[in-house]
Coordinates of C-alpha atoms and ligand atoms in Angstrom, one line a residue:
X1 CA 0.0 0.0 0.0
X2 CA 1.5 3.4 -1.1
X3 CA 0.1 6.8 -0.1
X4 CA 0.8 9.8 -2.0
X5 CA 0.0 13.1 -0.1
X6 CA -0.1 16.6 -1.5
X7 CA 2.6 19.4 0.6
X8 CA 5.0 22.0 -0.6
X9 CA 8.9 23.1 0.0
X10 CA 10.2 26.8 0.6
X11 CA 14.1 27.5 -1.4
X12 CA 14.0 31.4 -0.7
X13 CA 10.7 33.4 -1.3
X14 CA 9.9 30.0 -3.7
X15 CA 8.1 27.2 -3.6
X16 CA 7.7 24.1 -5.1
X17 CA 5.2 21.4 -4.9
X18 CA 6.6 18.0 -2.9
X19 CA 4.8 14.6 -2.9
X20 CA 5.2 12.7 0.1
X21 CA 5.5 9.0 -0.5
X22 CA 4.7 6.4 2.2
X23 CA 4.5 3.1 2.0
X24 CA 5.1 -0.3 4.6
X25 CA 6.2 -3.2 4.2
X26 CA 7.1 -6.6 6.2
X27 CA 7.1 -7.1 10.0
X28 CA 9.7 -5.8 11.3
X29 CA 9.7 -2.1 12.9
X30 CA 11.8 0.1 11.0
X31 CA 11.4 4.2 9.6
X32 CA 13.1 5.4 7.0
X33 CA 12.9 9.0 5.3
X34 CA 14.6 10.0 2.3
X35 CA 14.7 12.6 -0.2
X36 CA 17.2 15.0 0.8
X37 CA 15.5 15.5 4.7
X38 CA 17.3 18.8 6.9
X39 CA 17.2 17.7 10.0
X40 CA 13.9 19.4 11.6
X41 CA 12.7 16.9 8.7
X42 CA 14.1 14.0 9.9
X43 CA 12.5 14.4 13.4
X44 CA 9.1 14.4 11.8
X45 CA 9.5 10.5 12.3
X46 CA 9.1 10.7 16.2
X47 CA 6.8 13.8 16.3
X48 CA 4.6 11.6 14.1
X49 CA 4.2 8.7 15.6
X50 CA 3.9 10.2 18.9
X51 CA 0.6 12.3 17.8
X52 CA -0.6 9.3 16.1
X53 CA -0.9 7.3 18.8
X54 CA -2.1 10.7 20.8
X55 CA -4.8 11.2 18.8
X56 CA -6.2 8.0 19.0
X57 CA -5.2 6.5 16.0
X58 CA -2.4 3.2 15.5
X59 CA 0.6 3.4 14.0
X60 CA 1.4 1.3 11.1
X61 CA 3.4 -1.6 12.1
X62 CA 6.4 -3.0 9.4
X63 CA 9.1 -1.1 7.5
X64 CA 8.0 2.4 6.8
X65 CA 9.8 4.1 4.3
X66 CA 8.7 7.7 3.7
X67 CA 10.3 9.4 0.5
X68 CA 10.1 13.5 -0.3
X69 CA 9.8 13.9 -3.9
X70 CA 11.4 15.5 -5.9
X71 CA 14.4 13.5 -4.2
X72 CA 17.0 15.9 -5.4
X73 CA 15.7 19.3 -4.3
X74 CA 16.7 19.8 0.2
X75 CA 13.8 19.7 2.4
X76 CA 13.5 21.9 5.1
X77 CA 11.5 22.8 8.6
X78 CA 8.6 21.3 10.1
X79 CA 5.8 21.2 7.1
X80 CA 6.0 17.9 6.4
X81 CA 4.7 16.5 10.1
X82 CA 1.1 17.1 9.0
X83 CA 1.3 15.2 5.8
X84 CA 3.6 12.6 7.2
X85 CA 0.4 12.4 9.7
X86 CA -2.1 11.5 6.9
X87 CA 0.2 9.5 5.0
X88 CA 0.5 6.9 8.0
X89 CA -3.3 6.6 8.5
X90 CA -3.6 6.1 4.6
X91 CA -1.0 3.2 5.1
X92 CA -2.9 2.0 7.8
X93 CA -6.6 2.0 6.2
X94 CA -8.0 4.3 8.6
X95 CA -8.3 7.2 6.0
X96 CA -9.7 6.2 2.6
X97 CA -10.5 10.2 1.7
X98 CA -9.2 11.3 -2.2
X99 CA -6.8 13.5 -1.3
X100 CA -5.8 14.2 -4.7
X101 CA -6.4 17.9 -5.2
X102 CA -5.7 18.2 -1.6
X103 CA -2.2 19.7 0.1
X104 CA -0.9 19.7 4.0
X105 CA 1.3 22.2 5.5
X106 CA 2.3 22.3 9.3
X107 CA 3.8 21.4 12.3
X108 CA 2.3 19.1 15.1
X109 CA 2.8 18.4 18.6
X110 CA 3.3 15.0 20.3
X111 CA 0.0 15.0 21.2
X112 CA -1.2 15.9 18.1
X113 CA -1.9 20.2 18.0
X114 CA -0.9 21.8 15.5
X115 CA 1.5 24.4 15.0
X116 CA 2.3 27.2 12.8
X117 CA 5.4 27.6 10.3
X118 CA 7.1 30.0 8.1
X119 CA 6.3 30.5 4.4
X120 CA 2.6 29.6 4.6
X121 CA 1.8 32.4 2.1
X122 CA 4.5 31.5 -0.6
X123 CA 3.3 27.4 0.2
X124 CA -0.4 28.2 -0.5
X125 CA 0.5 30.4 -3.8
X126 CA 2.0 27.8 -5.3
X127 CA -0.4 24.8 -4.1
X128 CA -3.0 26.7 -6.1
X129 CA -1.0 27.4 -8.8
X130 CA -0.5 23.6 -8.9
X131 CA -3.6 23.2 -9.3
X132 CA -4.9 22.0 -5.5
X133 CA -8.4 22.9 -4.5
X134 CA -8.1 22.8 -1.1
X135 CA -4.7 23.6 1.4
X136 CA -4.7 22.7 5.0
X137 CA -2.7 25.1 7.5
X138 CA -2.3 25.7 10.8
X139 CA -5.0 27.4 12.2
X140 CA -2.6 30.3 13.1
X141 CA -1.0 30.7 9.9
X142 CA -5.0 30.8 8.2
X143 CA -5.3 34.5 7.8
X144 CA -2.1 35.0 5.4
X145 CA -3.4 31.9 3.7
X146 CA -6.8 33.2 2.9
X147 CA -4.8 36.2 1.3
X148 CA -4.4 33.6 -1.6
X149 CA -7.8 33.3 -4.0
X150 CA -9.3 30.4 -5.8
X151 CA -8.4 27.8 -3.2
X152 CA -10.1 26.7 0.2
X153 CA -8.1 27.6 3.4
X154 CA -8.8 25.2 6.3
X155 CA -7.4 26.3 9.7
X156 CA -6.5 23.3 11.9
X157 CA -5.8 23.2 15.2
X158 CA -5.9 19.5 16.0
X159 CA -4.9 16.4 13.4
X160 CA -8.3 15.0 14.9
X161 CA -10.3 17.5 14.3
X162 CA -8.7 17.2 10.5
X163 CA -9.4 13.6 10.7
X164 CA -12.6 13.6 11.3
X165 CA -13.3 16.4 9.2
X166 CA -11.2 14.2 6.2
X167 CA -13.8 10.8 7.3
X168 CA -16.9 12.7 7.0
X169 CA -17.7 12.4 10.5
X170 CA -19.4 15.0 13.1
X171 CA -17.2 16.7 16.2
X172 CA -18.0 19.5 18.8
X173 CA -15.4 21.6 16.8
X174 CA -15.5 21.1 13.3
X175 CA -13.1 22.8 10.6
X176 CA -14.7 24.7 8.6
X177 CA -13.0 26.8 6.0
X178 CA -11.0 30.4 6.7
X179 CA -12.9 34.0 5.9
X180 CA -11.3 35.3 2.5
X181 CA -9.1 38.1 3.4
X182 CA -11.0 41.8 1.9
X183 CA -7.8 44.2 0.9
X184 CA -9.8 46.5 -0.1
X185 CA -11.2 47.1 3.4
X186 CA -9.7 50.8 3.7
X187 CA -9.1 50.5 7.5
X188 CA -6.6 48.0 7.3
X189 CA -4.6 50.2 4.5
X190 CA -4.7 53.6 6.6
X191 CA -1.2 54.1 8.1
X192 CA -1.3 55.1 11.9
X193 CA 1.3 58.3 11.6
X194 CA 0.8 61.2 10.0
X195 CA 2.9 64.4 9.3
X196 CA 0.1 66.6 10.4
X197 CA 1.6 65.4 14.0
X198 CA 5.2 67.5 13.3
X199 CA 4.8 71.1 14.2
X200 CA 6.8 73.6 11.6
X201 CA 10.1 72.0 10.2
X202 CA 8.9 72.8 7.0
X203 CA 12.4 72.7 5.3
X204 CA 12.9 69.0 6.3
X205 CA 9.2 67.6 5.6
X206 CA 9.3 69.2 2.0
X207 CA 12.9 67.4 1.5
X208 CA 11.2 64.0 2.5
X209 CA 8.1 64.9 -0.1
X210 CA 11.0 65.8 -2.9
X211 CA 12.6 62.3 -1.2
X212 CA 9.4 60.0 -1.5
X213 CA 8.4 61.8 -5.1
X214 CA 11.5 60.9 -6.8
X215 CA 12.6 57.8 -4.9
X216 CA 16.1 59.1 -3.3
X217 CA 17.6 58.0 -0.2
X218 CA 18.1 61.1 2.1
X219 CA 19.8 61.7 5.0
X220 CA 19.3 64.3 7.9
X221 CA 21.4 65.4 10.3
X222 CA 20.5 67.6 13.3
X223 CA 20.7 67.8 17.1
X224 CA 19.2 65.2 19.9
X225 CA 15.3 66.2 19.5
X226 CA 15.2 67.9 16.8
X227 CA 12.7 65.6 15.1
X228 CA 14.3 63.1 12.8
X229 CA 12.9 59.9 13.7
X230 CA 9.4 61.5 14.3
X231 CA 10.1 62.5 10.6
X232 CA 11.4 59.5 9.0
X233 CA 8.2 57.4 11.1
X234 CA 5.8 59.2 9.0
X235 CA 7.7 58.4 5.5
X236 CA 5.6 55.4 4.8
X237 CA 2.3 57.7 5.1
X238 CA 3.2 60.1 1.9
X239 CA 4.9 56.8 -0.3
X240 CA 1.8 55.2 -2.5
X241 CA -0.6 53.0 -1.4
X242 CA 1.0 49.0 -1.6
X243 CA -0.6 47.4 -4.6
X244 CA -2.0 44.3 -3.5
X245 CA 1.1 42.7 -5.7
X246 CA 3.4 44.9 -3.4
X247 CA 1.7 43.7 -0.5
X248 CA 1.4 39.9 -1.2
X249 CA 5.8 40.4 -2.1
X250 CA 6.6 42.3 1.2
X251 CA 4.2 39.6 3.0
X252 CA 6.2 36.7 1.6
X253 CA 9.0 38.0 3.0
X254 CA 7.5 38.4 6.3
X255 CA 6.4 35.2 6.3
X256 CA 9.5 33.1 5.6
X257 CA 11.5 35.1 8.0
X258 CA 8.3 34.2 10.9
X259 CA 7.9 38.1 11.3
X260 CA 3.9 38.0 10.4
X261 CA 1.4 38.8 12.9
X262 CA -1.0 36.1 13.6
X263 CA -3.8 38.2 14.0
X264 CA -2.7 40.6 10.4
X265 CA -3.0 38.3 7.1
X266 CA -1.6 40.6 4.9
X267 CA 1.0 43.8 5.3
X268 CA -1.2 46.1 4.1
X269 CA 1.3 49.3 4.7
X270 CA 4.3 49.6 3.6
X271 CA 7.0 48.2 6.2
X272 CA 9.1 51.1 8.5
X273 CA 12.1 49.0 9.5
X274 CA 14.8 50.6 12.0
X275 CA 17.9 48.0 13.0
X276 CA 19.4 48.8 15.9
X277 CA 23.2 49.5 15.1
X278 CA 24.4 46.4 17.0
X279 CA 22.3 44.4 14.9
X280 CA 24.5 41.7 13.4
X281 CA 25.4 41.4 9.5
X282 CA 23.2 38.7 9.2
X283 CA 20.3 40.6 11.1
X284 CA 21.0 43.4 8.3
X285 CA 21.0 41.5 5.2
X286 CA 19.9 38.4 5.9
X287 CA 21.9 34.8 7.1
X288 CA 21.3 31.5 9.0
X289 CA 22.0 27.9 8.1
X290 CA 18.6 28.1 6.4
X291 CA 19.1 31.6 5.2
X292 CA 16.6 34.2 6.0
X293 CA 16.0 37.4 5.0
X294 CA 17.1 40.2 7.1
X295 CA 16.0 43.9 8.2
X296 CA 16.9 45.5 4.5
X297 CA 14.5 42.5 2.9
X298 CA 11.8 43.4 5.9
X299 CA 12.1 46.9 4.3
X300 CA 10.6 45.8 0.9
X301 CA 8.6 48.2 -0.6
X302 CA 8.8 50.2 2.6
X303 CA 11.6 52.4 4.3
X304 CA 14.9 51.2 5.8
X305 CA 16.1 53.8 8.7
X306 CA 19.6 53.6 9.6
X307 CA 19.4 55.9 12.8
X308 CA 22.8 57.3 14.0
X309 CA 24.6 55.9 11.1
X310 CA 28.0 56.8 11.9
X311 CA 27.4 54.3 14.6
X312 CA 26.8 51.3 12.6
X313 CA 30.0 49.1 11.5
X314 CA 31.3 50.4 7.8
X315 CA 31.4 47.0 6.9
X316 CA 27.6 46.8 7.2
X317 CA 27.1 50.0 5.6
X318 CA 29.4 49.1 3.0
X319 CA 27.7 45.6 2.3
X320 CA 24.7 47.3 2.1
X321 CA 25.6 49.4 -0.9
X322 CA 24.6 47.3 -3.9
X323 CA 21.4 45.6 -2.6
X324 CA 19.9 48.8 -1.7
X325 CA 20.9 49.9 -5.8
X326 CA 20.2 46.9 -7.3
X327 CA 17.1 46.6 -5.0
X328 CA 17.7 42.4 -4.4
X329 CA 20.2 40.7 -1.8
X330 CA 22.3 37.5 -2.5
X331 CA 23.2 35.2 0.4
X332 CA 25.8 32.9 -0.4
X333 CA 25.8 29.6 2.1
X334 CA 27.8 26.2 1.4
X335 CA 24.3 24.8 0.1
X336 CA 23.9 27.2 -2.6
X337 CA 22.5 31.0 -2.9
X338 CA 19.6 32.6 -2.4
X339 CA 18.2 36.1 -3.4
X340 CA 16.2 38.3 -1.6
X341 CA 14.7 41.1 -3.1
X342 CA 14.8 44.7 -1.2
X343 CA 13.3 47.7 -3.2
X344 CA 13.7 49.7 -0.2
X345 CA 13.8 54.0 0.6
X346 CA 16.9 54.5 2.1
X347 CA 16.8 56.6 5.7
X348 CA 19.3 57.6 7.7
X349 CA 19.8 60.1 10.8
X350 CA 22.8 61.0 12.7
X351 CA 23.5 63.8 15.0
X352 CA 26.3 66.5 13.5
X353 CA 29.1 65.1 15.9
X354 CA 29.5 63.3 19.1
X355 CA 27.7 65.1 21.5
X356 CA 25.3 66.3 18.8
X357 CA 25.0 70.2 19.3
X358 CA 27.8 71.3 16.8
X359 CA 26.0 74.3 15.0
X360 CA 23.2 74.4 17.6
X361 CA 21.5 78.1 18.0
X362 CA 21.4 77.7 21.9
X363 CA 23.4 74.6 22.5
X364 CA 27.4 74.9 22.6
X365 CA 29.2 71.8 20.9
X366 CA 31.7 70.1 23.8
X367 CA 33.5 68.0 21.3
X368 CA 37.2 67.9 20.7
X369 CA 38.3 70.0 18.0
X370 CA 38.5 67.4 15.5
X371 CA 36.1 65.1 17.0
X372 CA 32.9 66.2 14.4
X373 CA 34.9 65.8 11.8
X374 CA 36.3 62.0 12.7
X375 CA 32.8 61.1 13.6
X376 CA 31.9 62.6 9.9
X377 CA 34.3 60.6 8.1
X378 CA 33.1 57.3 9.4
X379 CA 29.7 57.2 7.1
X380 CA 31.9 58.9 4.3
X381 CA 32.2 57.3 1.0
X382 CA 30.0 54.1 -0.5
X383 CA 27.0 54.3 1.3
X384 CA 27.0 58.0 1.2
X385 CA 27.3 58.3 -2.3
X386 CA 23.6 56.5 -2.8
X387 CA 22.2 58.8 -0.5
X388 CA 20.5 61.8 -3.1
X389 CA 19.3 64.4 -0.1
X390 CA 21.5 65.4 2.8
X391 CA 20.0 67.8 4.9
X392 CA 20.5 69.3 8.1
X393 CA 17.0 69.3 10.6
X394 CA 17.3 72.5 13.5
X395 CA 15.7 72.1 16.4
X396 CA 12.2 73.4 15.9
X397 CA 11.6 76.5 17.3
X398 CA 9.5 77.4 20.4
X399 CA 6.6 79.2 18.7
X400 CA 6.1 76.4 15.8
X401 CA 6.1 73.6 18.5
X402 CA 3.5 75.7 20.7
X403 CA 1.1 76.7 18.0
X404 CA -2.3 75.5 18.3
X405 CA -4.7 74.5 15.8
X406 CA -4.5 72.0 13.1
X407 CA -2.5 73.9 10.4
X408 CA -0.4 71.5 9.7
X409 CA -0.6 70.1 6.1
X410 CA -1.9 66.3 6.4
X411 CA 0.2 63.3 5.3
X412 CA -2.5 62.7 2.4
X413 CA -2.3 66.1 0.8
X414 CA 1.5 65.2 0.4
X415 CA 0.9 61.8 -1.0
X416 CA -1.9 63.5 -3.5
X417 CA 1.3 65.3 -4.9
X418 CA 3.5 62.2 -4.5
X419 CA 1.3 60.5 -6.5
X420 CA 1.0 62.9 -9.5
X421 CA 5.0 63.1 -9.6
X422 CA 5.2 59.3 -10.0
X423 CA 3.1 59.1 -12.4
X424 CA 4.9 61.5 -14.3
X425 CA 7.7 59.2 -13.9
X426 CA 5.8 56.0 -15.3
X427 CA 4.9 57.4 -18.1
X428 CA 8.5 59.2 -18.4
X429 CA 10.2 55.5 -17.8
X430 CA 7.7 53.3 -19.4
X431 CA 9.1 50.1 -20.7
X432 CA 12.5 50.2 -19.4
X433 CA 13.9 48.9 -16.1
X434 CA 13.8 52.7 -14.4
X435 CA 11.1 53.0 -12.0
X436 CA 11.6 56.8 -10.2
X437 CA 14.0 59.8 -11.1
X438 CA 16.6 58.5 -8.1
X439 CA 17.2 55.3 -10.7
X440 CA 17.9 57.4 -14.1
X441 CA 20.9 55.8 -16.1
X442 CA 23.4 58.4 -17.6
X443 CA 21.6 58.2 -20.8
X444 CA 18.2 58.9 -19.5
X445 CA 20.0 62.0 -17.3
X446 CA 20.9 63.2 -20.4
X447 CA 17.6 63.2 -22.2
X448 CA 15.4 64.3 -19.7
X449 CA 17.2 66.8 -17.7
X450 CA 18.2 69.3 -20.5
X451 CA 19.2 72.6 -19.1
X452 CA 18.5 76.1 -20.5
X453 CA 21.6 78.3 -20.7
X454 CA 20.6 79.8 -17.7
X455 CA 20.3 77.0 -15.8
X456 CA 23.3 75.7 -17.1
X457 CA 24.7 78.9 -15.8
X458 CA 23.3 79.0 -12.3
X459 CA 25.0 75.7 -12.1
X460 CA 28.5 76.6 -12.5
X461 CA 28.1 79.1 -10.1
X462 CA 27.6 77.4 -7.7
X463 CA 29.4 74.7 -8.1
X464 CA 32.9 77.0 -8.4
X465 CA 32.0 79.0 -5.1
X466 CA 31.4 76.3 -3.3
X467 CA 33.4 73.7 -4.5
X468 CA 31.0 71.3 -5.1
X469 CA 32.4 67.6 -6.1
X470 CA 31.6 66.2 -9.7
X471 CA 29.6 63.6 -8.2
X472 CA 27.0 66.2 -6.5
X473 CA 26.4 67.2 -10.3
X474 CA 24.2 64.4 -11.0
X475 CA 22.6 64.0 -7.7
X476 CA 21.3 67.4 -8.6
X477 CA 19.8 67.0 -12.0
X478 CA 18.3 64.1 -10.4
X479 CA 16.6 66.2 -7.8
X480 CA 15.7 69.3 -10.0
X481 CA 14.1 66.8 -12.1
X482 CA 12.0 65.2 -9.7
X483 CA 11.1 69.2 -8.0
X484 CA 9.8 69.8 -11.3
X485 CA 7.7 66.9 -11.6
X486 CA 6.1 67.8 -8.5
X487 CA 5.9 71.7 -10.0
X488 CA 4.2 69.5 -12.9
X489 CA 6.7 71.2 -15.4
X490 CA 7.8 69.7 -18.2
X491 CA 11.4 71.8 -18.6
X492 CA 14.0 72.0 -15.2
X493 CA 13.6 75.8 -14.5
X494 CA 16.0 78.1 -12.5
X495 CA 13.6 77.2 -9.2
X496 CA 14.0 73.6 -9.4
X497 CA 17.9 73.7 -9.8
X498 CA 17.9 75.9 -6.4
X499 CA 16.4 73.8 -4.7
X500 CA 17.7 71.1 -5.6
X501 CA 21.1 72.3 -4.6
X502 CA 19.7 73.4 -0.9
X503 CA 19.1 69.5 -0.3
X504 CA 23.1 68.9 -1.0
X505 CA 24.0 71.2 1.9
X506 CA 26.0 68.3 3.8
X507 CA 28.0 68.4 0.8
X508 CA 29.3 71.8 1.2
X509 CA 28.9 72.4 4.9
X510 CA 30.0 69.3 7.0
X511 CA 31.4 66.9 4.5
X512 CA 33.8 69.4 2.6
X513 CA 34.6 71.0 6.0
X514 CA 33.2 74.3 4.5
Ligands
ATP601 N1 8.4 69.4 15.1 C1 7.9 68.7 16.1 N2 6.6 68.7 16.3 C2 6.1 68.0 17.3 N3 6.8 67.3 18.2 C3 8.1 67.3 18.0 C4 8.7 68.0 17.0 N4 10.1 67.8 17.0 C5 10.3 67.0 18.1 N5 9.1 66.7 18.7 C6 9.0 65.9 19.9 O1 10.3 65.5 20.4 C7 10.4 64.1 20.4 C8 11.8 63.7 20.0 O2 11.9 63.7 18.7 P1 12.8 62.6 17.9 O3 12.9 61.4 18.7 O4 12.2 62.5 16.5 O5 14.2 63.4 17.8 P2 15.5 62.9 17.1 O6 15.9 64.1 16.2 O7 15.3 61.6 16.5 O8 16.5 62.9 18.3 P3 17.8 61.9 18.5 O9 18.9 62.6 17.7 O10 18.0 62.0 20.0 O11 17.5 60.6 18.0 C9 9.3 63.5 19.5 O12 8.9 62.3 19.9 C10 8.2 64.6 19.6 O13 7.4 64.3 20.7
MG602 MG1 16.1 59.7 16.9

């Protein structure tokens, strides 16, 4: 007697559909897995039995071979308990059930609960795509899998309560199938901070519209309180709404790496990650035996905050350069590669030196001399040069933080205008691989941000009082491009280039020592 019972395997943000094979044979006790087990696989074989008996069913007696297929692909985790489970009872005759367009995905206890796992959502994509009807998961893993449409979620919490559900037979607690998840429901897309909340700073929340109109990374610098986490917080609420694409990618994510709420099926916002800076390099970009992704893949679609930057190790900065470019993440392990992807806004803070009040209106500075400028040089060079907007954030003053009524624009007005500058820039990039002004090749720099001679003109001014590097050249365009798009004008005028240049003031000030 050979059973054959639907699950699926995770590599990465992929899956793939598995057939577990069971069969016995002969008299003698003996259990046998193969098809390229880990070892949380191999450990299925007591876990099983255990619950079997548990639950009130026998175990088969004889030689039990179980076999993963396909045999050459590496098997993972703790799935495979749940259709080990079924595949002992089929064995055994007590379950005579087609279980042909059915799969099984889960963990279960010795005495038979059943427990979540990682990767439900990419498992229960793919088990629909292969055509199953039905997918069983555990019951607290059943809201991201009734994100997934045209398949029946059941949520199990016991293996008897699936048994008797799989026999046909009545129980005080029967499994019935999971609520289709509504993304449309507005409520569950609204994101909780707004920039209404920041009192004045006007200079800093128009850099982050600029920032989240044209894609760039942007970095502020300003004293202890002046506001630039409260600021960077509220990025995710001016960025577009998540497609429901978006969403189901940065969910995926979530979900292998065991960072999904229960209670929340789908991310519905997009993600505000800040590591700690004595998170390791695997905590940054992902590691493990099994790898998993790490805080700059929990940032997909979302925004990555680096918070006191100079403080985190260069070489985590520094390893961090390309993904955050290329927008995907390779981890290399002995047992092959896997990549991540991490389309993420690039955030960072740091105070302007070590005790954080150099050029302070009230504050003196107590550093060393050359203590600002040591602490400077440590987030110099790679990263940096990603970053588009580097601008300093003052304390706010008295009167703006004291003002009553609710003046303040809203974080939806800004996105209204975020919105309209990005789809300048799809029509702009259509078929090619750009997706925002911060991405432009040289090529596209060249065609579409032509200067008039009098741009052309303000340009060199600047740049030979105040020694501007060639690199910043670029940046600029960039920027004037994307402060247009927002002005809805089609040329880059005089305006646009002047701003542009006041959001490279790091440049000049603090990083050139001017
Ligand atoms: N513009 C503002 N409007 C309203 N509240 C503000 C403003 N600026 C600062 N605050 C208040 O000050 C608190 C501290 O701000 P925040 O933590 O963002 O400062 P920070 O610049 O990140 O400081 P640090 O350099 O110490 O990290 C905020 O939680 C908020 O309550
Ligand atoms: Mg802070």
């Amino acid at each position: 007697m050979v059973a054959k019972v639907h699950s699926m395997g995770l590599t990465g943000l992929d899956s793939f559909p598995v057939e577990v094979e069971a069969d016995v044979a002969g008299t003698k006790y003996r259990f046998d897995m193969v098809g390229l087990p880990d070892a949380a696989v191999n450990e299925a074989k007591e876990r099983v039995e255990a619950a079997v008996k548990n639950s009130g069913f026998a175990f088969p007696y004889g030689h039990i071979t179980v076999n993963l297929a396909p045999a050459d692909v590496r098997k993972a985790g703790s799935v495979y308990d749940m259709p080990i489970f079924i595949a002992m009872l089929i064995v055994s005759r007590q379950l005579k059930t087609d279980l042909s367009k059915s799969a099984f995905i889960g963990e279960i206890s010795l005495s038979g609960e059943v427990r979540r796992v990682d990767g439900v959502l990419p498992m229960v994509i793919e088990a629909r795509n292969s055509g199953m009807e039905r997918v069983f998961v555990p019951a607290e893993n059943a809201k991201e899998a009734s994100v997934v449409d045209r398949i029946r979620v059941y949520p199990v919490k016991t293996m008897r309560q699936l048994v008797s559900f799989l026999r046909g037979t009545d129980t005080d607690d029967p499994l019935l199938p999971a609520e289709p998840f509504d993304f449309t429901a507005a409520e569950t897309r609204r994101y909780p901070l707004d920039f209404a909340d920041v009192k004045g700073q006007h200079n800093a929340k128009r850099a982050l519209e600029v920032a989240a109109a044209g894609g760039h990374n942007i970095l502020m610098s300003g004293p202890p309180g002046s506001g630039k986490s409260m600021l960077a917080k509220r990025l995710p609420s001016i960025l577009p709404d998540l497609s429901f694409e978006e969403a189901l990618q940065t969910t995926k994510i979530y979900s292998i790496a065991g960072a999904l709420d229960a209670q929340k099926g789908l991310i519905t916002q997009r993600p505000f990650r800040s590591p700690h800076h004595t998170v390791s390099p695997a905590g940054l970009s992902g590691g493990g035996a099994v790898p998993k992704p790490g805080e700059i893949s929990l940032a997909h679609n979302g925004v990555l905050f680096l918070d006191e930057l100079p403080e985190f190790p260069r070489s985590s900065l520094e390893t961090m350069r390309q993904p955050i470019e290329d927008g995907k993440i390779t981890i290399s392990r002995a047992s092959g590669s896997l990549t991540y992807p991490c389309q993420v806004m690039l955030v960072a803070a740091m105070n302007p030196c070590p005790c954080g009040y150099l050029g302070h209106p009230t504050k003196p500075c107590t550093c060393a001399p050359a203590a600002a400028q040591r602490y400077l040089a440590r987030v110099s060079g790679p990263l940096l040069d990603r970053i588009d907007i580097q601008i300093e954030v003052p304390p706010v003053d008295f009167e703006a933080l004291t003002a009553r009524g609710g003046q303040e624009e809203t974080s939806e007005a800004i996105r209204a205008r975020v919105n309209a500058a990005r789809a300048i820039q799809q029509k702009r990039f259509a078929g090619t691989a750009t997706t925002c002004n911060a991405k432009m090749t040289e090529q596209q720099l060249e065609t579409y941000c032509v200067l008039s001679e009098s741009c052309k003109k303000l340009l060199q001014n600047v740049f030979d009082r105040l020694g501007l590097s060639a690199r910043a050249y670029n940046k600029i365009l960039k920027l004037a491009r994307t402060i247009a798009d927002l002005d809805g004008a089609e040329n880059i005028a005089e305006a646009h280039i002047t701003e542009a240049i006041r959001y490279r003031n790091l440049d000049r000030r603090i990083f050139s020592g001017k």
